[in-house]
């Protein structure tokens, strides 16, 4: 399952919405090098 980043999204908001943790999101999305920098329109794996 994927989440498409929307304006105002943060990794914390995405993790909270999908009942997971930021640590888990970073683990399954190794391309995210800076968790404070995510781009609108990018798809992030959540499960």
mmCIF entry with sequence, helices, sheets and N, C-alpha, C, O atoms, coordinates in Angstrom:
data_MODEL
# 
_entry.id   MODEL 
# 
_entity.id                         1 
_entity.type                       polymer 
_entity.pdbx_number_of_molecules   1 
# 
_entity_poly.entity_id                      1 
_entity_poly.type                           'polypeptide(L)' 
_entity_poly.nstd_linkage                   no 
_entity_poly.nstd_monomer                   no 
_entity_poly.pdbx_seq_one_letter_code       
;(UNK)(UNK)(UNK)(UNK)(UNK)(UNK)(UNK)(UNK)(UNK)(UNK)(UNK)(UNK)(UNK)(UNK)(UNK)(UNK)
(UNK)(UNK)(UNK)(UNK)(UNK)(UNK)(UNK)(UNK)(UNK)(UNK)(UNK)(UNK)(UNK)(UNK)(UNK)(UNK)
(UNK)(UNK)(UNK)(UNK)(UNK)(UNK)(UNK)(UNK)(UNK)(UNK)(UNK)(UNK)(UNK)(UNK)(UNK)
;
_entity_poly.pdbx_seq_one_letter_code_can   XXXXXXXXXXXXXXXXXXXXXXXXXXXXXXXXXXXXXXXXXXXXXXX 
_entity_poly.pdbx_strand_id                 A 
# 
loop_
_entity_poly_seq.entity_id 
_entity_poly_seq.num 
_entity_poly_seq.mon_id 
_entity_poly_seq.hetero 
1 1  UNK n 
1 2  UNK n 
1 3  UNK n 
1 4  UNK n 
1 5  UNK n 
1 6  UNK n 
1 7  UNK n 
1 8  UNK n 
1 9  UNK n 
1 10 UNK n 
1 11 UNK n 
1 12 UNK n 
1 13 UNK n 
1 14 UNK n 
1 15 UNK n 
1 16 UNK n 
1 17 UNK n 
1 18 UNK n 
1 19 UNK n 
1 20 UNK n 
1 21 UNK n 
1 22 UNK n 
1 23 UNK n 
1 24 UNK n 
1 25 UNK n 
1 26 UNK n 
1 27 UNK n 
1 28 UNK n 
1 29 UNK n 
1 30 UNK n 
1 31 UNK n 
1 32 UNK n 
1 33 UNK n 
1 34 UNK n 
1 35 UNK n 
1 36 UNK n 
1 37 UNK n 
1 38 UNK n 
1 39 UNK n 
1 40 UNK n 
1 41 UNK n 
1 42 UNK n 
1 43 UNK n 
1 44 UNK n 
1 45 UNK n 
1 46 UNK n 
1 47 UNK n 
# 
_struct_asym.id          A 
_struct_asym.entity_id   1 
# 
loop_
_struct_conf.conf_type_id 
_struct_conf.id 
_struct_conf.pdbx_PDB_helix_id 
_struct_conf.beg_label_comp_id 
_struct_conf.beg_label_asym_id 
_struct_conf.beg_label_seq_id 
_struct_conf.pdbx_beg_PDB_ins_code 
_struct_conf.end_label_comp_id 
_struct_conf.end_label_asym_id 
_struct_conf.end_label_seq_id 
_struct_conf.pdbx_end_PDB_ins_code 
_struct_conf.beg_auth_comp_id 
_struct_conf.beg_auth_asym_id 
_struct_conf.beg_auth_seq_id 
_struct_conf.end_auth_comp_id 
_struct_conf.end_auth_asym_id 
_struct_conf.end_auth_seq_id 
_struct_conf.pdbx_PDB_helix_class 
_struct_conf.details 
_struct_conf.pdbx_PDB_helix_length 
HELX_P HELX_P1 AA1 UNK A 11 ? UNK A 17 ? UNK A 11 UNK A 17 1 ? 7 
HELX_P HELX_P2 AA2 UNK A 22 ? UNK A 28 ? UNK A 22 UNK A 28 1 ? 7 
# 
_struct_conf_type.id          HELX_P 
_struct_conf_type.criteria    ? 
_struct_conf_type.reference   ? 
# 
_struct_sheet.id               AA1 
_struct_sheet.type             ? 
_struct_sheet.number_strands   2 
_struct_sheet.details          ? 
# 
_struct_sheet_order.sheet_id     AA1 
_struct_sheet_order.range_id_1   1 
_struct_sheet_order.range_id_2   2 
_struct_sheet_order.offset       ? 
_struct_sheet_order.sense        anti-parallel 
# 
loop_
_struct_sheet_range.sheet_id 
_struct_sheet_range.id 
_struct_sheet_range.beg_label_comp_id 
_struct_sheet_range.beg_label_asym_id 
_struct_sheet_range.beg_label_seq_id 
_struct_sheet_range.pdbx_beg_PDB_ins_code 
_struct_sheet_range.end_label_comp_id 
_struct_sheet_range.end_label_asym_id 
_struct_sheet_range.end_label_seq_id 
_struct_sheet_range.pdbx_end_PDB_ins_code 
_struct_sheet_range.beg_auth_comp_id 
_struct_sheet_range.beg_auth_asym_id 
_struct_sheet_range.beg_auth_seq_id 
_struct_sheet_range.end_auth_comp_id 
_struct_sheet_range.end_auth_asym_id 
_struct_sheet_range.end_auth_seq_id 
AA1 1 UNK A 2  ? UNK A 4  ? UNK A 2  UNK A 4  
AA1 2 UNK A 43 ? UNK A 45 ? UNK A 43 UNK A 45 
# 
loop_
_atom_site.group_PDB 
_atom_site.id 
_atom_site.type_symbol 
_atom_site.label_atom_id 
_atom_site.label_alt_id 
_atom_site.label_comp_id 
_atom_site.label_asym_id 
_atom_site.label_entity_id 
_atom_site.label_seq_id 
_atom_site.pdbx_PDB_ins_code 
_atom_site.Cartn_x 
_atom_site.Cartn_y 
_atom_site.Cartn_z 
_atom_site.occupancy 
_atom_site.B_iso_or_equiv 
_atom_site.pdbx_formal_charge 
_atom_site.auth_seq_id 
_atom_site.auth_comp_id 
_atom_site.auth_asym_id 
_atom_site.auth_atom_id 
_atom_site.pdbx_PDB_model_num 
ATOM 1   N N  . UNK A 1 1  ? 0.843  -1.170 0.000  1.00 0.00 ? 1  UNK A N  1 
ATOM 2   C CA . UNK A 1 1  ? 0.000  0.000  0.000  1.00 0.00 ? 1  UNK A CA 1 
ATOM 3   C C  . UNK A 1 1  ? 0.893  1.240  0.000  1.00 0.00 ? 1  UNK A C  1 
ATOM 4   O O  . UNK A 1 1  ? 1.924  1.281  0.671  1.00 0.00 ? 1  UNK A O  1 
ATOM 5   N N  . UNK A 1 2  ? 0.480  2.241  -0.759 1.00 0.00 ? 2  UNK A N  1 
ATOM 6   C CA . UNK A 1 2  ? 1.262  3.468  -0.885 1.00 0.00 ? 2  UNK A CA 1 
ATOM 7   C C  . UNK A 1 2  ? 0.442  4.684  -0.481 1.00 0.00 ? 2  UNK A C  1 
ATOM 8   O O  . UNK A 1 2  ? -0.788 4.670  -0.533 1.00 0.00 ? 2  UNK A O  1 
ATOM 9   N N  . UNK A 1 3  ? 1.142  5.725  -0.080 1.00 0.00 ? 3  UNK A N  1 
ATOM 10  C CA . UNK A 1 3  ? 0.528  7.017  0.232  1.00 0.00 ? 3  UNK A CA 1 
ATOM 11  C C  . UNK A 1 3  ? 1.193  8.043  -0.673 1.00 0.00 ? 3  UNK A C  1 
ATOM 12  O O  . UNK A 1 3  ? 2.421  8.110  -0.738 1.00 0.00 ? 3  UNK A O  1 
ATOM 13  N N  . UNK A 1 4  ? 0.392  8.843  -1.372 1.00 0.00 ? 4  UNK A N  1 
ATOM 14  C CA . UNK A 1 4  ? 0.933  9.923  -2.191 1.00 0.00 ? 4  UNK A CA 1 
ATOM 15  C C  . UNK A 1 4  ? 1.004  11.180 -1.331 1.00 0.00 ? 4  UNK A C  1 
ATOM 16  O O  . UNK A 1 4  ? 0.004  11.613 -0.759 1.00 0.00 ? 4  UNK A O  1 
ATOM 17  N N  . UNK A 1 5  ? 2.194  11.757 -1.248 1.00 0.00 ? 5  UNK A N  1 
ATOM 18  C CA . UNK A 1 5  ? 2.416  12.926 -0.401 1.00 0.00 ? 5  UNK A CA 1 
ATOM 19  C C  . UNK A 1 5  ? 1.611  14.116 -0.929 1.00 0.00 ? 5  UNK A C  1 
ATOM 20  O O  . UNK A 1 5  ? 1.655  14.452 -2.113 1.00 0.00 ? 5  UNK A O  1 
ATOM 21  N N  . UNK A 1 6  ? 0.871  14.742 -0.001 1.00 0.00 ? 6  UNK A N  1 
ATOM 22  C CA . UNK A 1 6  ? 0.054  15.910 -0.319 1.00 0.00 ? 6  UNK A CA 1 
ATOM 23  C C  . UNK A 1 6  ? 0.616  17.132 0.416  1.00 0.00 ? 6  UNK A C  1 
ATOM 24  O O  . UNK A 1 6  ? 1.385  16.980 1.365  1.00 0.00 ? 6  UNK A O  1 
ATOM 25  N N  . UNK A 1 7  ? 0.240  18.340 -0.015 1.00 0.00 ? 7  UNK A N  1 
ATOM 26  C CA . UNK A 1 7  ? 0.705  19.539 0.702  1.00 0.00 ? 7  UNK A CA 1 
ATOM 27  C C  . UNK A 1 7  ? 0.353  19.448 2.190  1.00 0.00 ? 7  UNK A C  1 
ATOM 28  O O  . UNK A 1 7  ? -0.773 19.105 2.549  1.00 0.00 ? 7  UNK A O  1 
ATOM 29  N N  . UNK A 1 8  ? 1.315  19.756 3.036  1.00 0.00 ? 8  UNK A N  1 
ATOM 30  C CA . UNK A 1 8  ? 1.102  19.719 4.483  1.00 0.00 ? 8  UNK A CA 1 
ATOM 31  C C  . UNK A 1 8  ? 1.430  18.389 5.133  1.00 0.00 ? 8  UNK A C  1 
ATOM 32  O O  . UNK A 1 8  ? 1.465  18.297 6.360  1.00 0.00 ? 8  UNK A O  1 
ATOM 33  N N  . UNK A 1 9  ? 1.674  17.347 4.331  1.00 0.00 ? 9  UNK A N  1 
ATOM 34  C CA . UNK A 1 9  ? 2.025  16.042 4.892  1.00 0.00 ? 9  UNK A CA 1 
ATOM 35  C C  . UNK A 1 9  ? 3.408  16.077 5.535  1.00 0.00 ? 9  UNK A C  1 
ATOM 36  O O  . UNK A 1 9  ? 4.312  16.771 5.070  1.00 0.00 ? 9  UNK A O  1 
ATOM 37  N N  . UNK A 1 10 ? 3.544  15.321 6.602  1.00 0.00 ? 10 UNK A N  1 
ATOM 38  C CA . UNK A 1 10 ? 4.841  15.043 7.222  1.00 0.00 ? 10 UNK A CA 1 
ATOM 39  C C  . UNK A 1 10 ? 4.905  13.534 7.413  1.00 0.00 ? 10 UNK A C  1 
ATOM 40  O O  . UNK A 1 10 ? 3.880  12.856 7.343  1.00 0.00 ? 10 UNK A O  1 
ATOM 41  N N  . UNK A 1 11 ? 6.091  13.009 7.652  1.00 0.00 ? 11 UNK A N  1 
ATOM 42  C CA . UNK A 1 11 ? 6.187  11.569 7.901  1.00 0.00 ? 11 UNK A CA 1 
ATOM 43  C C  . UNK A 1 11 ? 5.399  11.192 9.140  1.00 0.00 ? 11 UNK A C  1 
ATOM 44  O O  . UNK A 1 11 ? 4.805  10.114 9.188  1.00 0.00 ? 11 UNK A O  1 
ATOM 45  N N  . UNK A 1 12 ? 5.382  12.066 10.154 1.00 0.00 ? 12 UNK A N  1 
ATOM 46  C CA . UNK A 1 12 ? 4.617  11.768 11.362 1.00 0.00 ? 12 UNK A CA 1 
ATOM 47  C C  . UNK A 1 12 ? 3.133  11.657 11.037 1.00 0.00 ? 12 UNK A C  1 
ATOM 48  O O  . UNK A 1 12 ? 2.473  10.719 11.485 1.00 0.00 ? 12 UNK A O  1 
ATOM 49  N N  . UNK A 1 13 ? 2.598  12.598 10.264 1.00 0.00 ? 13 UNK A N  1 
ATOM 50  C CA . UNK A 1 13 ? 1.172  12.565 9.904  1.00 0.00 ? 13 UNK A CA 1 
ATOM 51  C C  . UNK A 1 13 ? 0.844  11.320 9.089  1.00 0.00 ? 13 UNK A C  1 
ATOM 52  O O  . UNK A 1 13 ? -0.185 10.681 9.309  1.00 0.00 ? 13 UNK A O  1 
ATOM 53  N N  . UNK A 1 14 ? 1.721  10.975 8.147  1.00 0.00 ? 14 UNK A N  1 
ATOM 54  C CA . UNK A 1 14 ? 1.495  9.795  7.309  1.00 0.00 ? 14 UNK A CA 1 
ATOM 55  C C  . UNK A 1 14 ? 1.527  8.532  8.171  1.00 0.00 ? 14 UNK A C  1 
ATOM 56  O O  . UNK A 1 14 ? 0.658  7.669  8.048  1.00 0.00 ? 14 UNK A O  1 
ATOM 57  N N  . UNK A 1 15 ? 2.531  8.428  9.042  1.00 0.00 ? 15 UNK A N  1 
ATOM 58  C CA . UNK A 1 15 ? 2.642  7.256  9.920  1.00 0.00 ? 15 UNK A CA 1 
ATOM 59  C C  . UNK A 1 15 ? 1.415  7.147  10.822 1.00 0.00 ? 15 UNK A C  1 
ATOM 60  O O  . UNK A 1 15 ? 0.847  6.065  10.972 1.00 0.00 ? 15 UNK A O  1 
ATOM 61  N N  . UNK A 1 16 ? 1.009  8.253  11.415 1.00 0.00 ? 16 UNK A N  1 
ATOM 62  C CA . UNK A 1 16 ? -0.152 8.258  12.310 1.00 0.00 ? 16 UNK A CA 1 
ATOM 63  C C  . UNK A 1 16 ? -1.412 7.836  11.551 1.00 0.00 ? 16 UNK A C  1 
ATOM 64  O O  . UNK A 1 16 ? -2.196 7.030  12.052 1.00 0.00 ? 16 UNK A O  1 
ATOM 65  N N  . UNK A 1 17 ? -1.606 8.371  10.358 1.00 0.00 ? 17 UNK A N  1 
ATOM 66  C CA . UNK A 1 17 ? -2.789 8.057  9.550  1.00 0.00 ? 17 UNK A CA 1 
ATOM 67  C C  . UNK A 1 17 ? -2.858 6.567  9.210  1.00 0.00 ? 17 UNK A C  1 
ATOM 68  O O  . UNK A 1 17 ? -3.942 5.987  9.150  1.00 0.00 ? 17 UNK A O  1 
ATOM 69  N N  . UNK A 1 18 ? -1.698 5.956  8.990  1.00 0.00 ? 18 UNK A N  1 
ATOM 70  C CA . UNK A 1 18 ? -1.646 4.546  8.585  1.00 0.00 ? 18 UNK A CA 1 
ATOM 71  C C  . UNK A 1 18 ? -1.314 3.613  9.757  1.00 0.00 ? 18 UNK A C  1 
ATOM 72  O O  . UNK A 1 18 ? -0.993 2.443  9.545  1.00 0.00 ? 18 UNK A O  1 
ATOM 73  N N  . UNK A 1 19 ? -1.389 4.122  10.979 1.00 0.00 ? 19 UNK A N  1 
ATOM 74  C CA . UNK A 1 19 ? -1.182 3.321  12.203 1.00 0.00 ? 19 UNK A CA 1 
ATOM 75  C C  . UNK A 1 19 ? 0.163  2.595  12.196 1.00 0.00 ? 19 UNK A C  1 
ATOM 76  O O  . UNK A 1 19 ? 0.239  1.398  12.474 1.00 0.00 ? 19 UNK A O  1 
ATOM 77  N N  . UNK A 1 20 ? 1.214  3.333  11.876 1.00 0.00 ? 20 UNK A N  1 
ATOM 78  C CA . UNK A 1 20 ? 2.564  2.777  11.883 1.00 0.00 ? 20 UNK A CA 1 
ATOM 79  C C  . UNK A 1 20 ? 3.499  3.823  12.486 1.00 0.00 ? 20 UNK A C  1 
ATOM 80  O O  . UNK A 1 20 ? 3.037  4.821  13.039 1.00 0.00 ? 20 UNK A O  1 
ATOM 81  N N  . UNK A 1 21 ? 4.802  3.602  12.382 1.00 0.00 ? 21 UNK A N  1 
ATOM 82  C CA . UNK A 1 21 ? 5.771  4.537  12.964 1.00 0.00 ? 21 UNK A CA 1 
ATOM 83  C C  . UNK A 1 21 ? 6.639  5.160  11.875 1.00 0.00 ? 21 UNK A C  1 
ATOM 84  O O  . UNK A 1 21 ? 6.754  4.631  10.769 1.00 0.00 ? 21 UNK A O  1 
ATOM 85  N N  . UNK A 1 22 ? 7.240  6.286  12.209 1.00 0.00 ? 22 UNK A N  1 
ATOM 86  C CA . UNK A 1 22 ? 8.187  6.908  11.285 1.00 0.00 ? 22 UNK A CA 1 
ATOM 87  C C  . UNK A 1 22 ? 9.341  5.944  11.030 1.00 0.00 ? 22 UNK A C  1 
ATOM 88  O O  . UNK A 1 22 ? 9.809  5.821  9.899  1.00 0.00 ? 22 UNK A O  1 
ATOM 89  N N  . UNK A 1 23 ? 9.798  5.264  12.074 1.00 0.00 ? 23 UNK A N  1 
ATOM 90  C CA . UNK A 1 23 ? 10.898 4.300  11.928 1.00 0.00 ? 23 UNK A CA 1 
ATOM 91  C C  . UNK A 1 23 ? 10.546 3.241  10.876 1.00 0.00 ? 23 UNK A C  1 
ATOM 92  O O  . UNK A 1 23 ? 11.376 2.903  10.031 1.00 0.00 ? 23 UNK A O  1 
ATOM 93  N N  . UNK A 1 24 ? 9.326  2.723  10.929 1.00 0.00 ? 24 UNK A N  1 
ATOM 94  C CA . UNK A 1 24 ? 8.892  1.716  9.954  1.00 0.00 ? 24 UNK A CA 1 
ATOM 95  C C  . UNK A 1 24 ? 8.882  2.305  8.542  1.00 0.00 ? 24 UNK A C  1 
ATOM 96  O O  . UNK A 1 24 ? 9.351  1.664  7.601  1.00 0.00 ? 24 UNK A O  1 
ATOM 97  N N  . UNK A 1 25 ? 8.351  3.520  8.390  1.00 0.00 ? 25 UNK A N  1 
ATOM 98  C CA . UNK A 1 25 ? 8.323  4.154  7.067  1.00 0.00 ? 25 UNK A CA 1 
ATOM 99  C C  . UNK A 1 25 ? 9.735  4.320  6.512  1.00 0.00 ? 25 UNK A C  1 
ATOM 100 O O  . UNK A 1 25 ? 9.975  4.071  5.330  1.00 0.00 ? 25 UNK A O  1 
ATOM 101 N N  . UNK A 1 26 ? 10.663 4.739  7.361  1.00 0.00 ? 26 UNK A N  1 
ATOM 102 C CA . UNK A 1 26 ? 12.048 4.915  6.908  1.00 0.00 ? 26 UNK A CA 1 
ATOM 103 C C  . UNK A 1 26 ? 12.684 3.575  6.551  1.00 0.00 ? 26 UNK A C  1 
ATOM 104 O O  . UNK A 1 26 ? 13.487 3.499  5.621  1.00 0.00 ? 26 UNK A O  1 
ATOM 105 N N  . UNK A 1 27 ? 12.333 2.527  7.278  1.00 0.00 ? 27 UNK A N  1 
ATOM 106 C CA . UNK A 1 27 ? 12.884 1.196  7.014  1.00 0.00 ? 27 UNK A CA 1 
ATOM 107 C C  . UNK A 1 27 ? 12.414 0.650  5.662  1.00 0.00 ? 27 UNK A C  1 
ATOM 108 O O  . UNK A 1 27 ? 13.206 0.058  4.927  1.00 0.00 ? 27 UNK A O  1 
ATOM 109 N N  . UNK A 1 28 ? 11.139 0.841  5.329  1.00 0.00 ? 28 UNK A N  1 
ATOM 110 C CA . UNK A 1 28 ? 10.620 0.275  4.078  1.00 0.00 ? 28 UNK A CA 1 
ATOM 111 C C  . UNK A 1 28 ? 10.752 1.237  2.898  1.00 0.00 ? 28 UNK A C  1 
ATOM 112 O O  . UNK A 1 28 ? 10.411 0.887  1.768  1.00 0.00 ? 28 UNK A O  1 
ATOM 113 N N  . UNK A 1 29 ? 11.249 2.451  3.159  1.00 0.00 ? 29 UNK A N  1 
ATOM 114 C CA . UNK A 1 29 ? 11.518 3.433  2.104  1.00 0.00 ? 29 UNK A CA 1 
ATOM 115 C C  . UNK A 1 29 ? 12.956 3.923  2.246  1.00 0.00 ? 29 UNK A C  1 
ATOM 116 O O  . UNK A 1 29 ? 13.177 5.077  2.612  1.00 0.00 ? 29 UNK A O  1 
ATOM 117 N N  . UNK A 1 30 ? 13.943 3.060  1.962  1.00 0.00 ? 30 UNK A N  1 
ATOM 118 C CA . UNK A 1 30 ? 15.338 3.429  2.211  1.00 0.00 ? 30 UNK A CA 1 
ATOM 119 C C  . UNK A 1 30 ? 15.822 4.622  1.387  1.00 0.00 ? 30 UNK A C  1 
ATOM 120 O O  . UNK A 1 30 ? 16.861 5.205  1.695  1.00 0.00 ? 30 UNK A O  1 
ATOM 121 N N  . UNK A 1 31 ? 15.083 4.986  0.349  1.00 0.00 ? 31 UNK A N  1 
ATOM 122 C CA . UNK A 1 31 ? 15.455 6.146  -0.464 1.00 0.00 ? 31 UNK A CA 1 
ATOM 123 C C  . UNK A 1 31 ? 15.238 7.458  0.288  1.00 0.00 ? 31 UNK A C  1 
ATOM 124 O O  . UNK A 1 31 ? 15.773 8.489  -0.121 1.00 0.00 ? 31 UNK A O  1 
ATOM 125 N N  . UNK A 1 32 ? 14.464 7.444  1.382  1.00 0.00 ? 32 UNK A N  1 
ATOM 126 C CA . UNK A 1 32 ? 14.251 8.667  2.168  1.00 0.00 ? 32 UNK A CA 1 
ATOM 127 C C  . UNK A 1 32 ? 15.491 8.876  3.033  1.00 0.00 ? 32 UNK A C  1 
ATOM 128 O O  . UNK A 1 32 ? 15.685 8.185  4.034  1.00 0.00 ? 32 UNK A O  1 
ATOM 129 N N  . UNK A 1 33 ? 16.316 9.822  2.644  1.00 0.00 ? 33 UNK A N  1 
ATOM 130 C CA . UNK A 1 33 ? 17.556 10.100 3.379  1.00 0.00 ? 33 UNK A CA 1 
ATOM 131 C C  . UNK A 1 33 ? 17.352 11.170 4.446  1.00 0.00 ? 33 UNK A C  1 
ATOM 132 O O  . UNK A 1 33 ? 18.020 11.156 5.480  1.00 0.00 ? 33 UNK A O  1 
ATOM 133 N N  . UNK A 1 34 ? 16.427 12.098 4.195  1.00 0.00 ? 34 UNK A N  1 
ATOM 134 C CA . UNK A 1 34 ? 16.139 13.174 5.140  1.00 0.00 ? 34 UNK A CA 1 
ATOM 135 C C  . UNK A 1 34 ? 14.647 13.132 5.456  1.00 0.00 ? 34 UNK A C  1 
ATOM 136 O O  . UNK A 1 34 ? 13.839 13.551 4.627  1.00 0.00 ? 34 UNK A O  1 
ATOM 137 N N  . UNK A 1 35 ? 14.259 12.636 6.631  1.00 0.00 ? 35 UNK A N  1 
ATOM 138 C CA . UNK A 1 35 ? 12.837 12.497 6.955  1.00 0.00 ? 35 UNK A CA 1 
ATOM 139 C C  . UNK A 1 35 ? 12.096 13.829 7.038  1.00 0.00 ? 35 UNK A C  1 
ATOM 140 O O  . UNK A 1 35 ? 10.865 13.849 7.043  1.00 0.00 ? 35 UNK A O  1 
ATOM 141 N N  . UNK A 1 36 ? 12.825 14.937 7.103  1.00 0.00 ? 36 UNK A N  1 
ATOM 142 C CA . UNK A 1 36 ? 12.186 16.255 7.131  1.00 0.00 ? 36 UNK A CA 1 
ATOM 143 C C  . UNK A 1 36 ? 11.945 16.805 5.731  1.00 0.00 ? 36 UNK A C  1 
ATOM 144 O O  . UNK A 1 36 ? 11.388 17.892 5.575  1.00 0.00 ? 36 UNK A O  1 
ATOM 145 N N  . UNK A 1 37 ? 12.366 16.053 4.708  1.00 0.00 ? 37 UNK A N  1 
ATOM 146 C CA . UNK A 1 37 ? 12.259 16.538 3.333  1.00 0.00 ? 37 UNK A CA 1 
ATOM 147 C C  . UNK A 1 37 ? 11.573 15.480 2.471  1.00 0.00 ? 37 UNK A C  1 
ATOM 148 O O  . UNK A 1 37 ? 12.222 14.575 1.945  1.00 0.00 ? 37 UNK A O  1 
ATOM 149 N N  . UNK A 1 38 ? 10.258 15.608 2.333  1.00 0.00 ? 38 UNK A N  1 
ATOM 150 C CA . UNK A 1 38 ? 9.502  14.724 1.445  1.00 0.00 ? 38 UNK A CA 1 
ATOM 151 C C  . UNK A 1 38 ? 8.790  15.616 0.434  1.00 0.00 ? 38 UNK A C  1 
ATOM 152 O O  . UNK A 1 38 ? 8.409  16.742 0.754  1.00 0.00 ? 38 UNK A O  1 
ATOM 153 N N  . UNK A 1 39 ? 8.612  15.120 -0.767 1.00 0.00 ? 39 UNK A N  1 
ATOM 154 C CA . UNK A 1 39 ? 8.122  15.947 -1.857 1.00 0.00 ? 39 UNK A CA 1 
ATOM 155 C C  . UNK A 1 39 ? 6.689  15.615 -2.242 1.00 0.00 ? 39 UNK A C  1 
ATOM 156 O O  . UNK A 1 39 ? 6.305  14.448 -2.324 1.00 0.00 ? 39 UNK A O  1 
ATOM 157 N N  . UNK A 1 40 ? 5.909  16.659 -2.477 1.00 0.00 ? 40 UNK A N  1 
ATOM 158 C CA . UNK A 1 40 ? 4.522  16.508 -2.905 1.00 0.00 ? 40 UNK A CA 1 
ATOM 159 C C  . UNK A 1 40 ? 4.487  15.667 -4.174 1.00 0.00 ? 40 UNK A C  1 
ATOM 160 O O  . UNK A 1 40 ? 5.264  15.885 -5.103 1.00 0.00 ? 40 UNK A O  1 
ATOM 161 N N  . UNK A 1 41 ? 3.571  14.701 -4.195 1.00 0.00 ? 41 UNK A N  1 
ATOM 162 C CA . UNK A 1 41 ? 3.408  13.830 -5.356 1.00 0.00 ? 41 UNK A CA 1 
ATOM 163 C C  . UNK A 1 41 ? 4.194  12.533 -5.272 1.00 0.00 ? 41 UNK A C  1 
ATOM 164 O O  . UNK A 1 41 ? 3.920  11.591 -6.016 1.00 0.00 ? 41 UNK A O  1 
ATOM 165 N N  . UNK A 1 42 ? 5.165  12.477 -4.375 1.00 0.00 ? 42 UNK A N  1 
ATOM 166 C CA . UNK A 1 42 ? 5.979  11.264 -4.223 1.00 0.00 ? 42 UNK A CA 1 
ATOM 167 C C  . UNK A 1 42 ? 5.155  10.175 -3.549 1.00 0.00 ? 42 UNK A C  1 
ATOM 168 O O  . UNK A 1 42 ? 4.386  10.455 -2.629 1.00 0.00 ? 42 UNK A O  1 
ATOM 169 N N  . UNK A 1 43 ? 5.312  8.941  -4.002 1.00 0.00 ? 43 UNK A N  1 
ATOM 170 C CA . UNK A 1 43 ? 4.605  7.820  -3.381 1.00 0.00 ? 43 UNK A CA 1 
ATOM 171 C C  . UNK A 1 43 ? 5.509  7.192  -2.325 1.00 0.00 ? 43 UNK A C  1 
ATOM 172 O O  . UNK A 1 43 ? 6.666  6.865  -2.589 1.00 0.00 ? 43 UNK A O  1 
ATOM 173 N N  . UNK A 1 44 ? 4.958  7.033  -1.131 1.00 0.00 ? 44 UNK A N  1 
ATOM 174 C CA . UNK A 1 44 ? 5.679  6.435  -0.012 1.00 0.00 ? 44 UNK A CA 1 
ATOM 175 C C  . UNK A 1 44 ? 4.991  5.125  0.349  1.00 0.00 ? 44 UNK A C  1 
ATOM 176 O O  . UNK A 1 44 ? 3.780  5.084  0.567  1.00 0.00 ? 44 UNK A O  1 
ATOM 177 N N  . UNK A 1 45 ? 5.785  4.052  0.409  1.00 0.00 ? 45 UNK A N  1 
ATOM 178 C CA . UNK A 1 45 ? 5.243  2.753  0.826  1.00 0.00 ? 45 UNK A CA 1 
ATOM 179 C C  . UNK A 1 45 ? 4.893  2.835  2.307  1.00 0.00 ? 45 UNK A C  1 
ATOM 180 O O  . UNK A 1 45 ? 5.701  3.289  3.117  1.00 0.00 ? 45 UNK A O  1 
ATOM 181 N N  . UNK A 1 46 ? 3.674  2.389  2.662  1.00 0.00 ? 46 UNK A N  1 
ATOM 182 C CA . UNK A 1 46 ? 3.260  2.450  4.068  1.00 0.00 ? 46 UNK A CA 1 
ATOM 183 C C  . UNK A 1 46 ? 3.046  1.070  4.679  1.00 0.00 ? 46 UNK A C  1 
ATOM 184 O O  . UNK A 1 46 ? 3.072  0.942  5.903  1.00 0.00 ? 46 UNK A O  1 
ATOM 185 N N  . UNK A 1 47 ? 2.836  0.035  3.870  1.00 0.00 ? 47 UNK A N  1 
ATOM 186 C CA . UNK A 1 47 ? 2.665  -1.336 4.380  1.00 0.00 ? 47 UNK A CA 1 
ATOM 187 C C  . UNK A 1 47 ? 3.264  -2.306 3.398  1.00 0.00 ? 47 UNK A C  1 
ATOM 188 O O  . UNK A 1 47 ? 3.231  -3.515 3.627  1.00 0.00 ? 47 UNK A O  1 
# 
